[in-house]
């Protein structure tokens, strides 16, 4: 459920509301940022910038354009991509190959002592290879439908229906 | 519009990802406000994706919040000392003209002065923050006390020996899985609605409670379940002076309606005994 009450309180600059919003969205945005930048320290820096932006610009969120979650996603993805393109980052990470949320999940699931390792494994198991690709582009990297279609050499309509089926699989895990 | 077809087209998934062109996104936002089924679907998609990317987070970033709050807070505080600095420069200028010895003396004085000012500013800023915290804690305590009293009053009303409980069953057509309960005390004209089992009303809509008499069927409005999303316990107290034989809850446009919209009848139940 979208916390519309909290969002409007944050737009009126209520710091408590901001705190709730942070608690609610920070972890998933952190995952998005990390999957793009693949560096924990930088990801944390970007997360800070992203939430400062969410606070500063909250009055520009317009519910007729889309979900609040989607609005925050766009901020997070843009900030990460900007960072990745910056010179400092390029110098630091010369040999960086494109990263991918599945790699992160796999790496995470290898820590046997982690409580959530089992949960993470479920995602890897349930998603078909094309799902991993499609969700990576559309959700983690913020590609448009048209860009995804081009990247995967797949008709527009197929992108749409496959993405739905893949996310359906994810929802099955949630219900369990 | 065929809602099921719309949902299964995959457009909502693209909407949540932010992969639609702006125009199409606006269309979806409109449909979402009109149809609770679509809103529910979007929220489930969002929850699934949000969990997936949370799983990809290297750790839970709760600790990071503190430093963001510090930065947001500091912005306000830092503006204060700016103006005062120019006057110090002027003092320094005089110092130069006078003598180097005097200058050295002055420098140390200025430094002390600056340090003191800084301290003072910092203390003031700290004081403001502390005051805010105290105010907040006080208002929280008041809220909690108010909530507690309210809850106790409701509990007493529900337990009253004259209060009858009326189960309001979800109506097959609109909301088969919903339910609610009415606690009606005809002696004191009190009516409490427990709406925990109702979905959140879509934007621009509100639940309206109706007192019913049968043969012939006559509905009378008892009131609205106002501020539904903010009512944590989903218990609503209303006054009902009717000799009710039953109660119904319908979904109506904000502000309520004069007569119930029967096609949006969510729950219904008869008073027995």
PDB file of N, CA, C and O in Angstrom, chain B residues 155-200:
ATOM      1  N   UNK B 155     -13.901   0.308  24.091  1.00  0.00           N
ATOM      2  CA  UNK B 155     -13.964  -1.026  24.674  1.00  0.00           C
ATOM      3  C   UNK B 155     -15.141  -1.110  25.659  1.00  0.00           C
ATOM      4  O   UNK B 155     -15.916  -2.063  25.658  1.00  0.00           O
ATOM      5  N   UNK B 156     -15.291  -0.065  26.479  1.00  0.00           N
ATOM      6  CA  UNK B 156     -16.387  -0.040  27.451  1.00  0.00           C
ATOM      7  C   UNK B 156     -17.728  -0.070  26.717  1.00  0.00           C
ATOM      8  O   UNK B 156     -18.657  -0.779  27.118  1.00  0.00           O
ATOM      9  N   UNK B 157     -17.821   0.683  25.609  1.00  0.00           N
ATOM     10  CA  UNK B 157     -19.076   0.728  24.858  1.00  0.00           C
ATOM     11  C   UNK B 157     -19.391  -0.641  24.267  1.00  0.00           C
ATOM     12  O   UNK B 157     -20.535  -1.090  24.261  1.00  0.00           O
ATOM     13  N   UNK B 158     -18.336  -1.322  23.767  1.00  0.00           N
ATOM     14  CA  UNK B 158     -18.553  -2.651  23.172  1.00  0.00           C
ATOM     15  C   UNK B 158     -18.985  -3.648  24.237  1.00  0.00           C
ATOM     16  O   UNK B 158     -19.837  -4.503  24.007  1.00  0.00           O
ATOM     17  N   UNK B 159     -18.424  -3.513  25.444  1.00  0.00           N
ATOM     18  CA  UNK B 159     -18.720  -4.476  26.508  1.00  0.00           C
ATOM     19  C   UNK B 159     -20.053  -4.209  27.211  1.00  0.00           C
ATOM     20  O   UNK B 159     -20.511  -5.027  27.984  1.00  0.00           O
ATOM     21  N   UNK B 160     -20.624  -3.040  26.966  1.00  0.00           N
ATOM     22  CA  UNK B 160     -21.872  -2.668  27.629  1.00  0.00           C
ATOM     23  C   UNK B 160     -22.930  -3.748  27.413  1.00  0.00           C
ATOM     24  O   UNK B 160     -23.070  -4.289  26.318  1.00  0.00           O
ATOM     25  N   UNK B 161     -23.726  -4.054  28.479  1.00  0.00           N
ATOM     26  CA  UNK B 161     -24.655  -5.191  28.368  1.00  0.00           C
ATOM     27  C   UNK B 161     -25.757  -4.933  27.343  1.00  0.00           C
ATOM     28  O   UNK B 161     -26.348  -5.865  26.819  1.00  0.00           O
ATOM     29  N   UNK B 162     -26.048  -3.677  27.058  1.00  0.00           N
ATOM     30  CA  UNK B 162     -27.093  -3.389  26.081  1.00  0.00           C
ATOM     31  C   UNK B 162     -26.587  -3.418  24.637  1.00  0.00           C
ATOM     32  O   UNK B 162     -27.340  -3.212  23.705  1.00  0.00           O
ATOM     33  N   UNK B 163     -25.278  -3.605  24.467  1.00  0.00           N
ATOM     34  CA  UNK B 163     -24.719  -3.574  23.115  1.00  0.00           C
ATOM     35  C   UNK B 163     -24.900  -4.927  22.421  1.00  0.00           C
ATOM     36  O   UNK B 163     -24.589  -5.966  22.997  1.00  0.00           O
ATOM     37  N   UNK B 164     -25.443  -4.879  21.210  1.00  0.00           N
ATOM     38  CA  UNK B 164     -25.540  -6.120  20.427  1.00  0.00           C
ATOM     39  C   UNK B 164     -24.530  -6.060  19.292  1.00  0.00           C
ATOM     40  O   UNK B 164     -24.271  -5.009  18.726  1.00  0.00           O
ATOM     41  N   UNK B 165     -23.987  -7.240  18.986  1.00  0.00           N
ATOM     42  CA  UNK B 165     -23.036  -7.301  17.883  1.00  0.00           C
ATOM     43  C   UNK B 165     -23.763  -7.765  16.623  1.00  0.00           C
ATOM     44  O   UNK B 165     -24.518  -8.733  16.667  1.00  0.00           O
ATOM     45  N   UNK B 166     -23.556  -7.052  15.537  1.00  0.00           N
ATOM     46  CA  UNK B 166     -24.165  -7.437  14.259  1.00  0.00           C
ATOM     47  C   UNK B 166     -23.037  -7.727  13.281  1.00  0.00           C
ATOM     48  O   UNK B 166     -22.212  -6.857  12.995  1.00  0.00           O
ATOM     49  N   UNK B 167     -23.003  -8.979  12.788  1.00  0.00           N
ATOM     50  CA  UNK B 167     -21.970  -9.322  11.802  1.00  0.00           C
ATOM     51  C   UNK B 167     -22.383  -8.776  10.449  1.00  0.00           C
ATOM     52  O   UNK B 167     -23.510  -8.986  10.010  1.00  0.00           O
ATOM     53  N   UNK B 168     -21.487  -8.061   9.796  1.00  0.00           N
ATOM     54  CA  UNK B 168     -21.800  -7.534   8.461  1.00  0.00           C
ATOM     55  C   UNK B 168     -20.985  -8.340   7.454  1.00  0.00           C
ATOM     56  O   UNK B 168     -19.764  -8.224   7.387  1.00  0.00           O
ATOM     57  N   UNK B 169     -21.706  -9.172   6.690  1.00  0.00           N
ATOM     58  CA  UNK B 169     -20.998 -10.076   5.772  1.00  0.00           C
ATOM     59  C   UNK B 169     -20.644  -9.381   4.471  1.00  0.00           C
ATOM     60  O   UNK B 169     -21.391  -8.549   3.981  1.00  0.00           O
ATOM     61  N   UNK B 170     -19.521  -9.762   3.887  1.00  0.00           N
ATOM     62  CA  UNK B 170     -19.110  -9.244   2.595  1.00  0.00           C
ATOM     63  C   UNK B 170     -20.091  -9.669   1.522  1.00  0.00           C
ATOM     64  O   UNK B 170     -20.554 -10.799   1.526  1.00  0.00           O
ATOM     65  N   UNK B 171     -20.420  -8.749   0.621  1.00  0.00           N
ATOM     66  CA  UNK B 171     -21.408  -9.059  -0.410  1.00  0.00           C
ATOM     67  C   UNK B 171     -20.732  -9.678  -1.620  1.00  0.00           C
ATOM     68  O   UNK B 171     -19.752  -9.148  -2.152  1.00  0.00           O
ATOM     69  N   UNK B 172     -21.285 -10.805  -2.036  1.00  0.00           N
ATOM     70  CA  UNK B 172     -20.748 -11.646  -3.105  1.00  0.00           C
ATOM     71  C   UNK B 172     -20.231 -10.833  -4.306  1.00  0.00           C
ATOM     72  O   UNK B 172     -19.123 -11.022  -4.766  1.00  0.00           O
ATOM     73  N   UNK B 173     -21.068  -9.883  -4.752  1.00  0.00           N
ATOM     74  CA  UNK B 173     -20.759  -9.215  -6.034  1.00  0.00           C
ATOM     75  C   UNK B 173     -19.579  -8.259  -5.922  1.00  0.00           C
ATOM     76  O   UNK B 173     -18.768  -8.163  -6.820  1.00  0.00           O
ATOM     77  N   UNK B 174     -19.505  -7.538  -4.848  1.00  0.00           N
ATOM     78  CA  UNK B 174     -18.515  -6.461  -4.773  1.00  0.00           C
ATOM     79  C   UNK B 174     -17.294  -6.859  -3.953  1.00  0.00           C
ATOM     80  O   UNK B 174     -16.162  -6.658  -4.371  1.00  0.00           O
ATOM     81  N   UNK B 175     -17.548  -7.430  -2.787  1.00  0.00           N
ATOM     82  CA  UNK B 175     -16.427  -7.670  -1.880  1.00  0.00           C
ATOM     83  C   UNK B 175     -16.649  -8.969  -1.092  1.00  0.00           C
ATOM     84  O   UNK B 175     -16.905  -8.939   0.106  1.00  0.00           O
ATOM     85  N   UNK B 176     -16.552 -10.128  -1.772  1.00  0.00           N
ATOM     86  CA  UNK B 176     -16.865 -11.385  -1.103  1.00  0.00           C
ATOM     87  C   UNK B 176     -15.957 -11.671   0.088  1.00  0.00           C
ATOM     88  O   UNK B 176     -16.359 -12.355   1.015  1.00  0.00           O
ATOM     89  N   UNK B 177     -14.747 -11.133   0.075  1.00  0.00           N
ATOM     90  CA  UNK B 177     -13.822 -11.457   1.164  1.00  0.00           C
ATOM     91  C   UNK B 177     -13.818 -10.416   2.285  1.00  0.00           C
ATOM     92  O   UNK B 177     -13.067 -10.521   3.232  1.00  0.00           O
ATOM     93  N   UNK B 178     -14.631  -9.379   2.118  1.00  0.00           N
ATOM     94  CA  UNK B 178     -14.648  -8.341   3.144  1.00  0.00           C
ATOM     95  C   UNK B 178     -15.616  -8.722   4.252  1.00  0.00           C
ATOM     96  O   UNK B 178     -16.494  -9.561   4.066  1.00  0.00           O
ATOM     97  N   UNK B 179     -15.425  -8.092   5.401  1.00  0.00           N
ATOM     98  CA  UNK B 179     -16.375  -8.270   6.479  1.00  0.00           C
ATOM     99  C   UNK B 179     -16.239  -7.076   7.414  1.00  0.00           C
ATOM    100  O   UNK B 179     -15.255  -6.333   7.349  1.00  0.00           O
ATOM    101  N   UNK B 180     -17.243  -6.898   8.237  1.00  0.00           N
ATOM    102  CA  UNK B 180     -17.188  -5.829   9.228  1.00  0.00           C
ATOM    103  C   UNK B 180     -18.130  -6.230  10.352  1.00  0.00           C
ATOM    104  O   UNK B 180     -18.811  -7.256  10.259  1.00  0.00           O
ATOM    105  N   UNK B 181     -18.117  -5.441  11.413  1.00  0.00           N
ATOM    106  CA  UNK B 181     -19.048  -5.720  12.494  1.00  0.00           C
ATOM    107  C   UNK B 181     -19.578  -4.398  13.024  1.00  0.00           C
ATOM    108  O   UNK B 181     -18.872  -3.391  13.007  1.00  0.00           O
ATOM    109  N   UNK B 182     -20.840  -4.427  13.458  1.00  0.00           N
ATOM    110  CA  UNK B 182     -21.419  -3.245  14.078  1.00  0.00           C
ATOM    111  C   UNK B 182     -21.744  -3.590  15.521  1.00  0.00           C
ATOM    112  O   UNK B 182     -22.265  -4.664  15.807  1.00  0.00           O
ATOM    113  N   UNK B 183     -21.366  -2.722  16.445  1.00  0.00           N
ATOM    114  CA  UNK B 183     -21.733  -2.884  17.845  1.00  0.00           C
ATOM    115  C   UNK B 183     -22.736  -1.782  18.148  1.00  0.00           C
ATOM    116  O   UNK B 183     -22.386  -0.600  18.143  1.00  0.00           O
ATOM    117  N   UNK B 184     -23.977  -2.187  18.389  1.00  0.00           N
ATOM    118  CA  UNK B 184     -25.050  -1.208  18.480  1.00  0.00           C
ATOM    119  C   UNK B 184     -25.654  -1.242  19.879  1.00  0.00           C
ATOM    120  O   UNK B 184     -26.054  -2.292  20.389  1.00  0.00           O
ATOM    121  N   UNK B 185     -25.692  -0.068  20.490  1.00  0.00           N
ATOM    122  CA  UNK B 185     -26.320   0.057  21.795  1.00  0.00           C
ATOM    123  C   UNK B 185     -27.536   0.964  21.637  1.00  0.00           C
ATOM    124  O   UNK B 185     -27.418   2.188  21.635  1.00  0.00           O
ATOM    125  N   UNK B 186     -28.748   0.366  21.488  1.00  0.00           N
ATOM    126  CA  UNK B 186     -29.941   1.169  21.208  1.00  0.00           C
ATOM    127  C   UNK B 186     -30.334   2.044  22.401  1.00  0.00           C
ATOM    128  O   UNK B 186     -30.987   3.078  22.224  1.00  0.00           O
ATOM    129  N   UNK B 187     -29.915   1.652  23.622  1.00  0.00           N
ATOM    130  CA  UNK B 187     -30.252   2.465  24.799  1.00  0.00           C
ATOM    131  C   UNK B 187     -29.524   3.811  24.748  1.00  0.00           C
ATOM    132  O   UNK B 187     -30.066   4.845  25.074  1.00  0.00           O
ATOM    133  N   UNK B 188     -28.253   3.749  24.345  1.00  0.00           N
ATOM    134  CA  UNK B 188     -27.460   4.980  24.364  1.00  0.00           C
ATOM    135  C   UNK B 188     -27.255   5.564  22.967  1.00  0.00           C
ATOM    136  O   UNK B 188     -26.482   6.505  22.789  1.00  0.00           O
ATOM    137  N   UNK B 189     -27.928   4.950  21.977  1.00  0.00           N
ATOM    138  CA  UNK B 189     -27.803   5.402  20.579  1.00  0.00           C
ATOM    139  C   UNK B 189     -26.361   5.388  20.066  1.00  0.00           C
ATOM    140  O   UNK B 189     -25.959   6.218  19.259  1.00  0.00           O
ATOM    141  N   UNK B 190     -25.580   4.455  20.596  1.00  0.00           N
ATOM    142  CA  UNK B 190     -24.177   4.405  20.177  1.00  0.00           C
ATOM    143  C   UNK B 190     -23.985   3.292  19.154  1.00  0.00           C
ATOM    144  O   UNK B 190     -24.556   2.206  19.293  1.00  0.00           O
ATOM    145  N   UNK B 191     -23.143   3.579  18.162  1.00  0.00           N
ATOM    146  CA  UNK B 191     -22.841   2.568  17.158  1.00  0.00           C
ATOM    147  C   UNK B 191     -21.339   2.591  16.892  1.00  0.00           C
ATOM    148  O   UNK B 191     -20.768   3.639  16.604  1.00  0.00           O
ATOM    149  N   UNK B 192     -20.702   1.421  17.047  1.00  0.00           N
ATOM    150  CA  UNK B 192     -19.276   1.339  16.729  1.00  0.00           C
ATOM    151  C   UNK B 192     -19.121   0.378  15.563  1.00  0.00           C
ATOM    152  O   UNK B 192     -19.696  -0.709  15.570  1.00  0.00           O
ATOM    153  N   UNK B 193     -18.392   0.815  14.551  1.00  0.00           N
ATOM    154  CA  UNK B 193     -18.156  -0.053  13.392  1.00  0.00           C
ATOM    155  C   UNK B 193     -16.709  -0.537  13.434  1.00  0.00           C
ATOM    156  O   UNK B 193     -15.785   0.268  13.536  1.00  0.00           O
ATOM    157  N   UNK B 194     -16.552  -1.841  13.374  1.00  0.00           N
ATOM    158  CA  UNK B 194     -15.211  -2.421  13.267  1.00  0.00           C
ATOM    159  C   UNK B 194     -14.977  -2.727  11.792  1.00  0.00           C
ATOM    160  O   UNK B 194     -15.589  -3.625  11.233  1.00  0.00           O
ATOM    161  N   UNK B 195     -14.099  -1.950  11.152  1.00  0.00           N
ATOM    162  CA  UNK B 195     -13.935  -2.050   9.700  1.00  0.00           C
ATOM    163  C   UNK B 195     -12.596  -2.664   9.311  1.00  0.00           C
ATOM    164  O   UNK B 195     -12.101  -2.477   8.218  1.00  0.00           O
ATOM    165  N   UNK B 196     -12.031  -3.431  10.242  1.00  0.00           N
ATOM    166  CA  UNK B 196     -10.713  -4.046   9.980  1.00  0.00           C
ATOM    167  C   UNK B 196     -10.734  -4.910   8.721  1.00  0.00           C
ATOM    168  O   UNK B 196      -9.724  -5.035   8.036  1.00  0.00           O
ATOM    169  N   UNK B 197     -11.881  -5.508   8.435  1.00  0.00           N
ATOM    170  CA  UNK B 197     -11.947  -6.441   7.295  1.00  0.00           C
ATOM    171  C   UNK B 197     -12.354  -5.793   5.987  1.00  0.00           C
ATOM    172  O   UNK B 197     -12.647  -6.477   5.021  1.00  0.00           O
ATOM    173  N   UNK B 198     -12.341  -4.467   5.940  1.00  0.00           N
ATOM    174  CA  UNK B 198     -12.666  -3.788   4.677  1.00  0.00           C
ATOM    175  C   UNK B 198     -11.380  -3.310   4.017  1.00  0.00           C
ATOM    176  O   UNK B 198     -10.455  -2.886   4.699  1.00  0.00           O
ATOM    177  N   UNK B 199     -11.331  -3.369   2.663  1.00  0.00           N
ATOM    178  CA  UNK B 199     -10.143  -2.835   1.988  1.00  0.00           C
ATOM    179  C   UNK B 199     -10.107  -1.313   2.106  1.00  0.00           C
ATOM    180  O   UNK B 199     -11.140  -0.685   2.346  1.00  0.00           O
ATOM    181  N   UNK B 200      -8.932  -0.733   1.963  1.00  0.00           N
ATOM    182  CA  UNK B 200      -8.814   0.719   2.012  1.00  0.00           C
ATOM    183  C   UNK B 200      -9.615   1.323   0.853  1.00  0.00           C
ATOM    184  O   UNK B 200      -9.520   0.863  -0.268  1.00  0.00           O
TER     185      UNK B 200
END
